[in-house]
Structures are given as structure tokens and as C-alpha cells.
PDB file of C-alpha atoms and ligand atoms in Angstrom:
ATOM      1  CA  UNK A   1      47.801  15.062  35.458  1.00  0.00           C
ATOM      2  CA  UNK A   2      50.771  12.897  34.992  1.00  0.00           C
ATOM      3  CA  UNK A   3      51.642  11.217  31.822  1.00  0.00           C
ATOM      4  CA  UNK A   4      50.145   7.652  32.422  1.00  0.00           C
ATOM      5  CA  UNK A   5      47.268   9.081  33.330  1.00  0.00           C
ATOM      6  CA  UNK A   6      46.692  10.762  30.180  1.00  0.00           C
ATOM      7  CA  UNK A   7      47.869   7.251  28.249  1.00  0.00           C
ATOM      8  CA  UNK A   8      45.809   5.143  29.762  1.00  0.00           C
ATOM      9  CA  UNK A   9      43.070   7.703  29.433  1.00  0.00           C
ATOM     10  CA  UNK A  10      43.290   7.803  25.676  1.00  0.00           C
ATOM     11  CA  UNK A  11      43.765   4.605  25.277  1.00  0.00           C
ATOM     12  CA  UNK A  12      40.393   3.862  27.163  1.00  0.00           C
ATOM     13  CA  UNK A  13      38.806   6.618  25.119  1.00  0.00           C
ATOM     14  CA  UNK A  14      39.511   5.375  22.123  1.00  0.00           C
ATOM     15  CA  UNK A  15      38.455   2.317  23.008  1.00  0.00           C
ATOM     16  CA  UNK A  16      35.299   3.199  24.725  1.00  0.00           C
ATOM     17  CA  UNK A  17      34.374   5.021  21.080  1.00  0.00           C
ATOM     18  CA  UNK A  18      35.386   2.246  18.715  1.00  0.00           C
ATOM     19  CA  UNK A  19      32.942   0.348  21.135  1.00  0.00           C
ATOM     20  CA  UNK A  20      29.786   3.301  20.556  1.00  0.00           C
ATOM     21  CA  UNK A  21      30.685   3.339  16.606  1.00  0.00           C
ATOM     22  CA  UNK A  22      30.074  -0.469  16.903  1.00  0.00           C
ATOM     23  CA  UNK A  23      27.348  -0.048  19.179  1.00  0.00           C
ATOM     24  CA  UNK A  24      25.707   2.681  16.569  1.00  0.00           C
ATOM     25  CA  UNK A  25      25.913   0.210  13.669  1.00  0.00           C
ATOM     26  CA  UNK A  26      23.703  -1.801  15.680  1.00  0.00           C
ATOM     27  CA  UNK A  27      21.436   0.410  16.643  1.00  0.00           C
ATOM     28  CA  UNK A  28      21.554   1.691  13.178  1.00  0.00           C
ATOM     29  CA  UNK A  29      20.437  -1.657  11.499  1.00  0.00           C
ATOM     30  CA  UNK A  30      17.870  -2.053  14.679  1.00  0.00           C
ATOM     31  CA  UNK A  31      15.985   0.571  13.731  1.00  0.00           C
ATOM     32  CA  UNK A  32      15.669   0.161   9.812  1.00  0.00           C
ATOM     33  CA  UNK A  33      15.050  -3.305  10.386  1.00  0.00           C
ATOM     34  CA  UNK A  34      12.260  -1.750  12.809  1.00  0.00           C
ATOM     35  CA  UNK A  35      11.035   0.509  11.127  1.00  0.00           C
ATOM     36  CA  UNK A  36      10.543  -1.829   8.011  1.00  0.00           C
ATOM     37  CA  UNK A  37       8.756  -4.152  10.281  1.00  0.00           C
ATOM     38  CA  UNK A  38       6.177  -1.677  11.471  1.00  0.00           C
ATOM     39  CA  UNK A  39       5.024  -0.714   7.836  1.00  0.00           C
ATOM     40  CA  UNK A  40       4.235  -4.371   6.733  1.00  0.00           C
ATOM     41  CA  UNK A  41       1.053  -4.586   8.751  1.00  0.00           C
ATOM     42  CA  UNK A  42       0.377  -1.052   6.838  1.00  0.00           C
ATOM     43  CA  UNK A  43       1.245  -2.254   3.500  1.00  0.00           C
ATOM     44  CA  UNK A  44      -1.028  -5.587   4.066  1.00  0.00           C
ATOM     45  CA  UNK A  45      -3.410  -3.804   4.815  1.00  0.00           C
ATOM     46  CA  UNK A  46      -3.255  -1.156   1.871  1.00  0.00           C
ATOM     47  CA  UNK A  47      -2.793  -3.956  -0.453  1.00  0.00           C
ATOM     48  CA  UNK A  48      -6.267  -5.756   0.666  1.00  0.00           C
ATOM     49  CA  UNK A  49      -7.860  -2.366   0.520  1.00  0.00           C
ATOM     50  CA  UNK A  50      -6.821  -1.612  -3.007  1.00  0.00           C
ATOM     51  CA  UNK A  51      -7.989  -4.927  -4.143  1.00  0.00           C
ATOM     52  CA  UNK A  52     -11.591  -4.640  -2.421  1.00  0.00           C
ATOM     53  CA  UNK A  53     -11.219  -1.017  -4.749  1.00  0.00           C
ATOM     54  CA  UNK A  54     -10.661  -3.180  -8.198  1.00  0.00           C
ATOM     55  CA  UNK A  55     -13.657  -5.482  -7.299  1.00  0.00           C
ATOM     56  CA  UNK A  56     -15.531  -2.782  -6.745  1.00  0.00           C
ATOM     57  CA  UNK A  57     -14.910  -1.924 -10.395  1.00  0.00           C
ATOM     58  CA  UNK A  58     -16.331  -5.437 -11.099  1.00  0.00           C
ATOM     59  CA  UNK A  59     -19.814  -4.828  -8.766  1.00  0.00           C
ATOM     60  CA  UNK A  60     -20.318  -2.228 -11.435  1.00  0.00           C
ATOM     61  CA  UNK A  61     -20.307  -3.666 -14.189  1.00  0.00           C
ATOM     62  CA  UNK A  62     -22.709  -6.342 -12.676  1.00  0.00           C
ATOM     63  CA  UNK A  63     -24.955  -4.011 -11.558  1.00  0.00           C
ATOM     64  CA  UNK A  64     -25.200  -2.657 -15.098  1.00  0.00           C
ATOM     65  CA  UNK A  65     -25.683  -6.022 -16.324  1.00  0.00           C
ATOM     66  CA  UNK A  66     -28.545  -6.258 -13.780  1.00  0.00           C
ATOM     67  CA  UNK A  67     -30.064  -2.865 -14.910  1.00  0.00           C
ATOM     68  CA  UNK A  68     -29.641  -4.178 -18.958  1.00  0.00           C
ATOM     69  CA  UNK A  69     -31.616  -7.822 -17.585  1.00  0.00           C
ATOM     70  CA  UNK A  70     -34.710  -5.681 -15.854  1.00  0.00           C
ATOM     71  CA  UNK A  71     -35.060  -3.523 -18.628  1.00  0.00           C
ATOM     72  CA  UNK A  72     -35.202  -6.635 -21.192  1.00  0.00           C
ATOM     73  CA  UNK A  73     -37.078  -8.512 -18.571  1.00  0.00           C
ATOM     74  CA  UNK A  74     -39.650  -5.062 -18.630  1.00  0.00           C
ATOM     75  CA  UNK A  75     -39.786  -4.712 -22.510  1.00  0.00           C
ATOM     76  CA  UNK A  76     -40.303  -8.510 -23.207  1.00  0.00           C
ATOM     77  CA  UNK A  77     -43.563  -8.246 -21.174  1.00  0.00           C
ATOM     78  CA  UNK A  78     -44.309  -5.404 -22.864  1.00  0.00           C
ATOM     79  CA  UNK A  79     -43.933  -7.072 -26.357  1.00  0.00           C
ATOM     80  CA  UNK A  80     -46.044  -9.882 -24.583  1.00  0.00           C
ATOM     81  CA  UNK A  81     -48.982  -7.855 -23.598  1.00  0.00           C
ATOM     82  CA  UNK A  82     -49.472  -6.264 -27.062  1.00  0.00           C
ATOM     83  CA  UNK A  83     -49.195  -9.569 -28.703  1.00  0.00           C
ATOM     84  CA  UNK A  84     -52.041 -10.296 -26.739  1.00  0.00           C
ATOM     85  CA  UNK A  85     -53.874  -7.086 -27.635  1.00  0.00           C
ATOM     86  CA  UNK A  86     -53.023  -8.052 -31.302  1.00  0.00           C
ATOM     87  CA  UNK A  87     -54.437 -11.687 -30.328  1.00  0.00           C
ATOM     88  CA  UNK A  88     -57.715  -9.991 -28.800  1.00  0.00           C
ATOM     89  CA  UNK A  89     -58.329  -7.703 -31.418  1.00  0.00           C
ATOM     90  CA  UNK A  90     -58.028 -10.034 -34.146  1.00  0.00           C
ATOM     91  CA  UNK A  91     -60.601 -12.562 -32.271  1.00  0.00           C
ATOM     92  CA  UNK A  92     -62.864  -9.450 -31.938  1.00  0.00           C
ATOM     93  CA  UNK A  93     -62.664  -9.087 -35.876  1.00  0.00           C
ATOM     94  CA  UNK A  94     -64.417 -12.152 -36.184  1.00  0.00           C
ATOM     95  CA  UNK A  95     -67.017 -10.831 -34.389  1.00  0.00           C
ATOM     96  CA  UNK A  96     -67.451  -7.717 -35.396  1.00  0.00           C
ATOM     97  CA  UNK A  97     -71.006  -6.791 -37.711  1.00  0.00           C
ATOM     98  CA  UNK A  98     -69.562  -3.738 -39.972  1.00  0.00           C
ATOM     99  CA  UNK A  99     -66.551  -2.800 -42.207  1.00  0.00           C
ATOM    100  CA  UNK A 100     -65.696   0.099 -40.646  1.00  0.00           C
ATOM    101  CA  UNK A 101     -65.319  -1.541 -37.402  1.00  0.00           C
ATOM    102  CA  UNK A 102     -63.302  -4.520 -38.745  1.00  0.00           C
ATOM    103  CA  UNK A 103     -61.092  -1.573 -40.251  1.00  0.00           C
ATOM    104  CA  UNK A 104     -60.852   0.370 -37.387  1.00  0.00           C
ATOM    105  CA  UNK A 105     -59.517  -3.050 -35.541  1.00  0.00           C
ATOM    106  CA  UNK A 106     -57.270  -3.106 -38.030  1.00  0.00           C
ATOM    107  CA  UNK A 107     -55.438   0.008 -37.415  1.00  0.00           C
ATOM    108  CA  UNK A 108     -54.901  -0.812 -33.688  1.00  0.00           C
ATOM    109  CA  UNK A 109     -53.891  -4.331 -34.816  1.00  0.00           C
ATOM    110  CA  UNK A 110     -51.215  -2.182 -37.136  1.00  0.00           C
ATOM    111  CA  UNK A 111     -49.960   0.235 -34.755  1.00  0.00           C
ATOM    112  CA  UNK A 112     -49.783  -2.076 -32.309  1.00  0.00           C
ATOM    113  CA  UNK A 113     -47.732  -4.218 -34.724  1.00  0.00           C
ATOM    114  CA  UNK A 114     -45.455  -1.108 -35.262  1.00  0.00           C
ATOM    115  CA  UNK A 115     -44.822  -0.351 -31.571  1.00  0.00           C
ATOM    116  CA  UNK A 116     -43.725  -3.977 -31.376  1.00  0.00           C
ATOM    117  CA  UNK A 117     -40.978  -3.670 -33.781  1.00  0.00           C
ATOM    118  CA  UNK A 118     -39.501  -0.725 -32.334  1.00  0.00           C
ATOM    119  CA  UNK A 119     -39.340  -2.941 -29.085  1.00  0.00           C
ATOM    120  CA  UNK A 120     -37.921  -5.737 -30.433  1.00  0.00           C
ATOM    121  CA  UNK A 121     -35.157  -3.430 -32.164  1.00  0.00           C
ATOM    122  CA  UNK A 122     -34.609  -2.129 -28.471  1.00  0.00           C
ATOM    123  CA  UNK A 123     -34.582  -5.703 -26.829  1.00  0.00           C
ATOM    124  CA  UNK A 124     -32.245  -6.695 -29.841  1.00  0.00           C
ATOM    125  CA  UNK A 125     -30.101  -3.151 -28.786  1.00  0.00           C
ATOM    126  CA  UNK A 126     -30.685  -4.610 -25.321  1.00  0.00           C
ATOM    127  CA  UNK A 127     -29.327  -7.810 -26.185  1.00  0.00           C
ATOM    128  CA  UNK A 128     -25.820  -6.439 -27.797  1.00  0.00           C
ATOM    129  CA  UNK A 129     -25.296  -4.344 -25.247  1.00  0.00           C
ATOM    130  CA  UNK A 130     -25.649  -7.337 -22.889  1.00  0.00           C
ATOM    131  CA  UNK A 131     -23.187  -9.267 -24.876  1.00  0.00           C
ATOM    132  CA  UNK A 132     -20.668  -6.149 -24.200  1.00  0.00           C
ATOM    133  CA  UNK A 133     -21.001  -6.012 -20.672  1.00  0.00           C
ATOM    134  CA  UNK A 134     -20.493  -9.592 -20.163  1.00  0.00           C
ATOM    135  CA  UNK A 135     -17.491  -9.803 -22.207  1.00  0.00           C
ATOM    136  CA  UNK A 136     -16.125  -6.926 -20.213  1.00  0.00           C
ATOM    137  CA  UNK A 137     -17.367  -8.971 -16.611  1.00  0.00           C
ATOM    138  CA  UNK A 138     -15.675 -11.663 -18.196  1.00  0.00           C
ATOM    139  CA  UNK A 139     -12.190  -9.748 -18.623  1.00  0.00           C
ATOM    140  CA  UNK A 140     -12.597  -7.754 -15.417  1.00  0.00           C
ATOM    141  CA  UNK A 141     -12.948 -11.573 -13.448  1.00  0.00           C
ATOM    142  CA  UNK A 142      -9.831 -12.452 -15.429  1.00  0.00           C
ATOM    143  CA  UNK A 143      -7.657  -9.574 -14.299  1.00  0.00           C
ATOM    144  CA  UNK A 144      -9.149  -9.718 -11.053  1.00  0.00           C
ATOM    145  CA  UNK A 145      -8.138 -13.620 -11.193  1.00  0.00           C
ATOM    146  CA  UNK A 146      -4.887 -12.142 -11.666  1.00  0.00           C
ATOM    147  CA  UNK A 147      -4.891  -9.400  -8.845  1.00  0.00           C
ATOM    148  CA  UNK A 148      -5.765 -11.627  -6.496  1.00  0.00           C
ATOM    149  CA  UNK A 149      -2.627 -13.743  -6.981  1.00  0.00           C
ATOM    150  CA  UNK A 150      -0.682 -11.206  -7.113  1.00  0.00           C
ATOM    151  CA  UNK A 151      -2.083  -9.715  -4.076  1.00  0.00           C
ATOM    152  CA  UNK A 152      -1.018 -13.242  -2.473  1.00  0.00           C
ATOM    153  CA  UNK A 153       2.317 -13.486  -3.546  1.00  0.00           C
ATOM    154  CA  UNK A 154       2.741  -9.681  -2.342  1.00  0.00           C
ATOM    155  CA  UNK A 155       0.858 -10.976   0.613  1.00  0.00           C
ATOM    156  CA  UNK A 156       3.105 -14.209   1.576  1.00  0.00           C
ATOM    157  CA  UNK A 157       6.448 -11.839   0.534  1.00  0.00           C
ATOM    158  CA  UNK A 158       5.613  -9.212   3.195  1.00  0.00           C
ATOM    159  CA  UNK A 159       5.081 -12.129   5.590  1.00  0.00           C
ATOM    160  CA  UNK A 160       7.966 -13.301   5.063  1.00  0.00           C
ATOM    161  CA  UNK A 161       9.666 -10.258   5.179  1.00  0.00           C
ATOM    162  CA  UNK A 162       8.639  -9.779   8.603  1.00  0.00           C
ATOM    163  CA  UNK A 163       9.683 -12.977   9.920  1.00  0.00           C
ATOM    164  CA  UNK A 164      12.911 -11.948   8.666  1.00  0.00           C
ATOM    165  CA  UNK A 165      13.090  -8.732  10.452  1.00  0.00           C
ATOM    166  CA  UNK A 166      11.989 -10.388  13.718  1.00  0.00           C
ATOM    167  CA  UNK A 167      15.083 -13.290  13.135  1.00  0.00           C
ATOM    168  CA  UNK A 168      17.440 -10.608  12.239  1.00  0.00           C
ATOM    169  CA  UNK A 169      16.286  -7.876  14.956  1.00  0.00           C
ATOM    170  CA  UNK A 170      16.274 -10.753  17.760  1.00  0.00           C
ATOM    171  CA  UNK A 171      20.403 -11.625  16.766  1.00  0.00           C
ATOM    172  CA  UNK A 172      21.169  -7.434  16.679  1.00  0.00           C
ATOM    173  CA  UNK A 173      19.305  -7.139  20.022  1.00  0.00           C
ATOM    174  CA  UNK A 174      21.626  -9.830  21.306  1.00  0.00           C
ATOM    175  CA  UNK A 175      24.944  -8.871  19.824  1.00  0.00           C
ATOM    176  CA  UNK A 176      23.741  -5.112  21.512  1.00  0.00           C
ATOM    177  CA  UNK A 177      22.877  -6.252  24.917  1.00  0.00           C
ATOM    178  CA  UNK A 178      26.479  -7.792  24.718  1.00  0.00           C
ATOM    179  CA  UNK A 179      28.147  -4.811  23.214  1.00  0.00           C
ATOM    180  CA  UNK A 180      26.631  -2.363  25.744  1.00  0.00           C
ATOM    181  CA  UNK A 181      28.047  -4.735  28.410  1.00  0.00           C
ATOM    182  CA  UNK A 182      31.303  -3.444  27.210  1.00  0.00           C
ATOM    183  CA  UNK A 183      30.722   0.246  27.444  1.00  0.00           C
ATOM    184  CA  UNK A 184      31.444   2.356  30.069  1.00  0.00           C
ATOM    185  CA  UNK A 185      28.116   3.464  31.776  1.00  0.00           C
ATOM    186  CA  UNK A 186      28.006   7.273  31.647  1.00  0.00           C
ATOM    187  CA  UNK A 187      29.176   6.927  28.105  1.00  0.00           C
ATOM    188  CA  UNK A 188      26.200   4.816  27.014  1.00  0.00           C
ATOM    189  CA  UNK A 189      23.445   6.391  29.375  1.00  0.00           C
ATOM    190  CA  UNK A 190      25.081   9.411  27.606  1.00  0.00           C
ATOM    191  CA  UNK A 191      24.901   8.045  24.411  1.00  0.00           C
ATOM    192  CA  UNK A 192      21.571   6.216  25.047  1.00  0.00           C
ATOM    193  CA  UNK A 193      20.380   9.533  25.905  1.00  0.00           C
ATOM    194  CA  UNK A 194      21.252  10.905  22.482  1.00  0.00           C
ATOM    195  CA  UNK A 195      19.944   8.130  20.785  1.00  0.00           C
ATOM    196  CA  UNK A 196      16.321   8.887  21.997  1.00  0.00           C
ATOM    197  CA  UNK A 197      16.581  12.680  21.188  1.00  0.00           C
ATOM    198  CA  UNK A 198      18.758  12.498  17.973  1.00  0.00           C
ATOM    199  CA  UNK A 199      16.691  10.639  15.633  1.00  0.00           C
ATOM    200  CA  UNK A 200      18.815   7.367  16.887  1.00  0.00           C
ATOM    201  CA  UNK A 201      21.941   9.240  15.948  1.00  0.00           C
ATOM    202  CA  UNK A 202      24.524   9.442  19.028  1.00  0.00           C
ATOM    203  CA  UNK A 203      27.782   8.984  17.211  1.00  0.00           C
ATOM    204  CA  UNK A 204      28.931  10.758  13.926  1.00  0.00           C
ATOM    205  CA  UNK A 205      32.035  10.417  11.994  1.00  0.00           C
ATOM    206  CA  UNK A 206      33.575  14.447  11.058  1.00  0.00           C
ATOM    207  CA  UNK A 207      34.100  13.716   7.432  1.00  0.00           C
ATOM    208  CA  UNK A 208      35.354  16.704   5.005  1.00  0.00           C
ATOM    209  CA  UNK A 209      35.072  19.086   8.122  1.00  0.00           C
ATOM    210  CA  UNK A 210      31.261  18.485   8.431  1.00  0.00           C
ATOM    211  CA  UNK A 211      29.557  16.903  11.470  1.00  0.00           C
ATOM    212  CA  UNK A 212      27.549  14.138   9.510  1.00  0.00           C
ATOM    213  CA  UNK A 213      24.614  14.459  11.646  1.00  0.00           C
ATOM    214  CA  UNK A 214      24.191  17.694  11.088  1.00  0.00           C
ATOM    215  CA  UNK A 215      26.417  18.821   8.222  1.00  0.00           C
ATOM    216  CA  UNK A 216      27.735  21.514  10.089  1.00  0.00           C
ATOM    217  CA  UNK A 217      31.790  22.464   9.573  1.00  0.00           C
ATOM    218  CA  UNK A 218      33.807  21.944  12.605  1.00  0.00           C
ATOM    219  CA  UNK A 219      36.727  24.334  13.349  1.00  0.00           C
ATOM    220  CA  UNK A 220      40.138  22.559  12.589  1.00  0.00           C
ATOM    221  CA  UNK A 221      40.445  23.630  16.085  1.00  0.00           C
ATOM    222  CA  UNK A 222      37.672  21.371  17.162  1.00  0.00           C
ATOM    223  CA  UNK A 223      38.814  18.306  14.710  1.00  0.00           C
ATOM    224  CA  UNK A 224      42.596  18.103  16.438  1.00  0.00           C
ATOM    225  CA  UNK A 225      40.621  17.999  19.712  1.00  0.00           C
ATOM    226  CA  UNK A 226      38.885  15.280  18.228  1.00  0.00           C
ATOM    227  CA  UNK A 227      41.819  13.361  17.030  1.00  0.00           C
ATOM    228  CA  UNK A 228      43.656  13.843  20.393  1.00  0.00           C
ATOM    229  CA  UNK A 229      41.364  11.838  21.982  1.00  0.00           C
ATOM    230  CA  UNK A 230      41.749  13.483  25.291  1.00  0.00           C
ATOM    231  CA  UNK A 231      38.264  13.750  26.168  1.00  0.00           C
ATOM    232  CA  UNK A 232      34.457  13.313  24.155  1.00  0.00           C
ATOM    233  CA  UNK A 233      33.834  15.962  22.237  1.00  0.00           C
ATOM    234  CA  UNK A 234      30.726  16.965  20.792  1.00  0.00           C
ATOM    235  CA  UNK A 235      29.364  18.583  18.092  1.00  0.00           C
ATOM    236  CA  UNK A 236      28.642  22.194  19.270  1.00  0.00           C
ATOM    237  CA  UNK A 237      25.414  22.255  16.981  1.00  0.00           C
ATOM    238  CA  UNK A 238      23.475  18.947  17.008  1.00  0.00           C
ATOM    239  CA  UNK A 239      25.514  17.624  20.672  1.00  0.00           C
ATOM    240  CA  UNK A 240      25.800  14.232  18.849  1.00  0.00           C
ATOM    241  CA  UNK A 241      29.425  12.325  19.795  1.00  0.00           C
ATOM    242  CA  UNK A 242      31.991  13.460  17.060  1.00  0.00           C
ATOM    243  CA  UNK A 243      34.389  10.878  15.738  1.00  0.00           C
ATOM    244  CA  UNK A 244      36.912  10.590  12.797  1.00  0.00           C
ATOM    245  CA  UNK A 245      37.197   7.709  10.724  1.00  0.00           C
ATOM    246  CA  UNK A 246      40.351   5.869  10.509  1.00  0.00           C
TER     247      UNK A 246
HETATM  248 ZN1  LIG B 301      26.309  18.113  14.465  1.00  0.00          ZN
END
């Protein structure tokens, strides 16, 4: 191999891996910005579900309401049918030939009297309890109210997010497809190669000894082959590209 060789050989190398650093960066950014744009339909989507959740907690609470209404509704009848009862059997004292039947109509007309004003104490219990539950409807609408605007802003943020993404990812993909142009093709199918089976990590910097994909120490050996340039060396452990930093 004669000297020039060997120059213009380095030279190219060098070149060729300044170009795959650069072209890593891009890749780099491409796939966060990716990757962020494939959770936002996710994260819409959890967002609308946890809000359905919270108005769930509001259907509750109406439903109780409901329950408290019927239950008045029930016990209001009730306290109308025995005021009729009282009503019937004080029409049937008028007509009644004896004391001890008047008497005896009497009693019913009392104890029906009595059972009434334990139901009105319960509608009146009823009643209170009502007034509870709608002051709590009334708060849970309120921070609902709130959730829900939230949940828009959140909403119209993500969206906007993405539309980012897609502006920023559309320039990177550009800048790339220019970049590649650039590169010599066995080193990018090569490094293309790596990209899909090393988690998008083809090129690594050696930094305190370590291979920075995979943290593994590199024999000084190894890192003067790597700063001679001569040829592309890689990392004996994860076969990512190995590089030092200038
Ligand atoms: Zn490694």
C-alpha cells in the first residue's frame, strides 16, 4: 500500500464518519421527534377516557339524587293515603251509634296520626339529605366545568404538538435524504443496517474508554486503532461504529 494511498484513505475516512456522526444526529432527533408523535394519539385518547371516568363520578351522585326523589316521591303518598284514612275515619265518627266505637276510631285516627309524624321527620331527613347531594352535584358540575377545559387546552396543546413534530420531522427527513447523498454506500447500507438492529444507534463516540452504546471499555489497543483512522472499527461487543470525539 503506498503512502498516498493510505492519505487519501484517511482522509476519506474521516470524512465519510464526520458525515455518519452528522447523519446520526439526524436520525437521532428523527426518532424522538417520532416517537413523541406516535404517543399523542395515545395520550388524547387517555385524556378523554379519564374525563368520561370523572363524569362518571357525577352519574353517581345523580343517581343518588334520583334514589333520595323516589323515596320522597314513595313516602309523600304514603303520608297522603293515611291522611285520607284519618279523613275517612273521622267522617265515620259522625256516623257512628256508640262510644266505644267513636273511641275505638279514635285510636286508629291517633296512631295513624303518629305514623305520620315519623314520616314527615323521614321526608324532612329526606329533604336535607337532598339539599347535600345537590350541593355536592353542584360542585362536582363545577370541577367538571373545569376538567373539561382543561382537558381542551391539554387537548389543542397535544395537537399542536404534533403538527410540530410533523413540520420538524418533514425538514430532518430532508436535510437526511441530502446527507445520505453524501455517504459512501456500503458505509450507510452498513450503517443503515445497524440502525434497524441497534435501537437506531449505528455510530458511538468512545468516551472515558467506554463504547457509549454499550458502556463497554475498549482496549487502548482498540482506541489508537480508532484514532488512526485507517479503517472502521467497531465495537467488539454491541458492533455499533466507534468514533472519538474531537
Ligand atoms: Zn459497544
Amino acid at each position: 500500500m503506498d503512502n498516498d494511498y493510505i492519505i487519501e484513505l484517511m482522509e476519506n475516512l474521516e470524512e465519510q464518519i464526520k458525515l455518519l456522526v452528522e447523519l446520526q444526529g439526524l436520525d437521532s432527533q428523527i426518532f424522538r421527534l417520532e416517537d413523541e408523535l406516535e404517543l399523542i394519539p395515545e395520550t388524547i385518547k387517555n385524556a378523554n377516557e379519564a374525563f368520561k371516568e370523572k363524569n362518571a363520578n357525577l352519574k353517581k351522585l345523580e343517581d343518588g339524587l334520583k334514589a333520595l326523589q323516589m323515596t320522597r316521591k314513595d313516602k309523600e303518598g304514603d303520608l297522603e293515603a293515611k291522611e285520607g284514612m284519618i279523613k275517612k275515619y273521622q267522617t265515620q265518627q259522625y256516623q257512628v251509634k256508640t262510644n266505644k266505637e267513636y273511641t275505638a276510631l279514635q285510636g286508629e285516627i291517633g296512631r295513624v296520626k303518629a305514623d305520620n309524624s315519623i314520616i314527615e321527620e323521614e321526608v324532612i331527613k329526606i329533604l336535607d339529605q337532598m339539599d347535600a347531594e345537590n350541593k355536592k352535584i353542584q360542585k362536582e358540575k363545577e370541577f367538571l366545568k373545569e376538567e373539561e377545559m382543561r382537558l381542551n387546552e391539554d387537548k389543542k396543546k397535544l395537537n399542536e404538538d404534533a403538527s410540530r413534530c410533523k413540520a420538524e420531522l418533514e425538514v430532518l427527513k430532508k436535510k437526511r435524504a441530502e446527507l445520505a447523498q453524501k455517504v459512501d454506500k456500503n458505509m450507510l447500507s452498513k450503517y443503515e443496517r445497524l440502525i434497524k438492529n441497534r435501537d437506531g444507534l449505528a455510530i458511538v463516540p468512545v468516551s472515558g474508554e467506554a463504547c457509549q452504546g454499550c458502556h463497554r471499555v475498549m482496549p487502548p489497543q482498540v482506541i489508537n486503532e480508532i484514532r488512526m483512522k485507517k479503517e472502521l472499527i467497531l465495537c467488539e461487543n454491541c458492533t455499533r461504529i466507534l468514533y472519538i470525539e474531537e
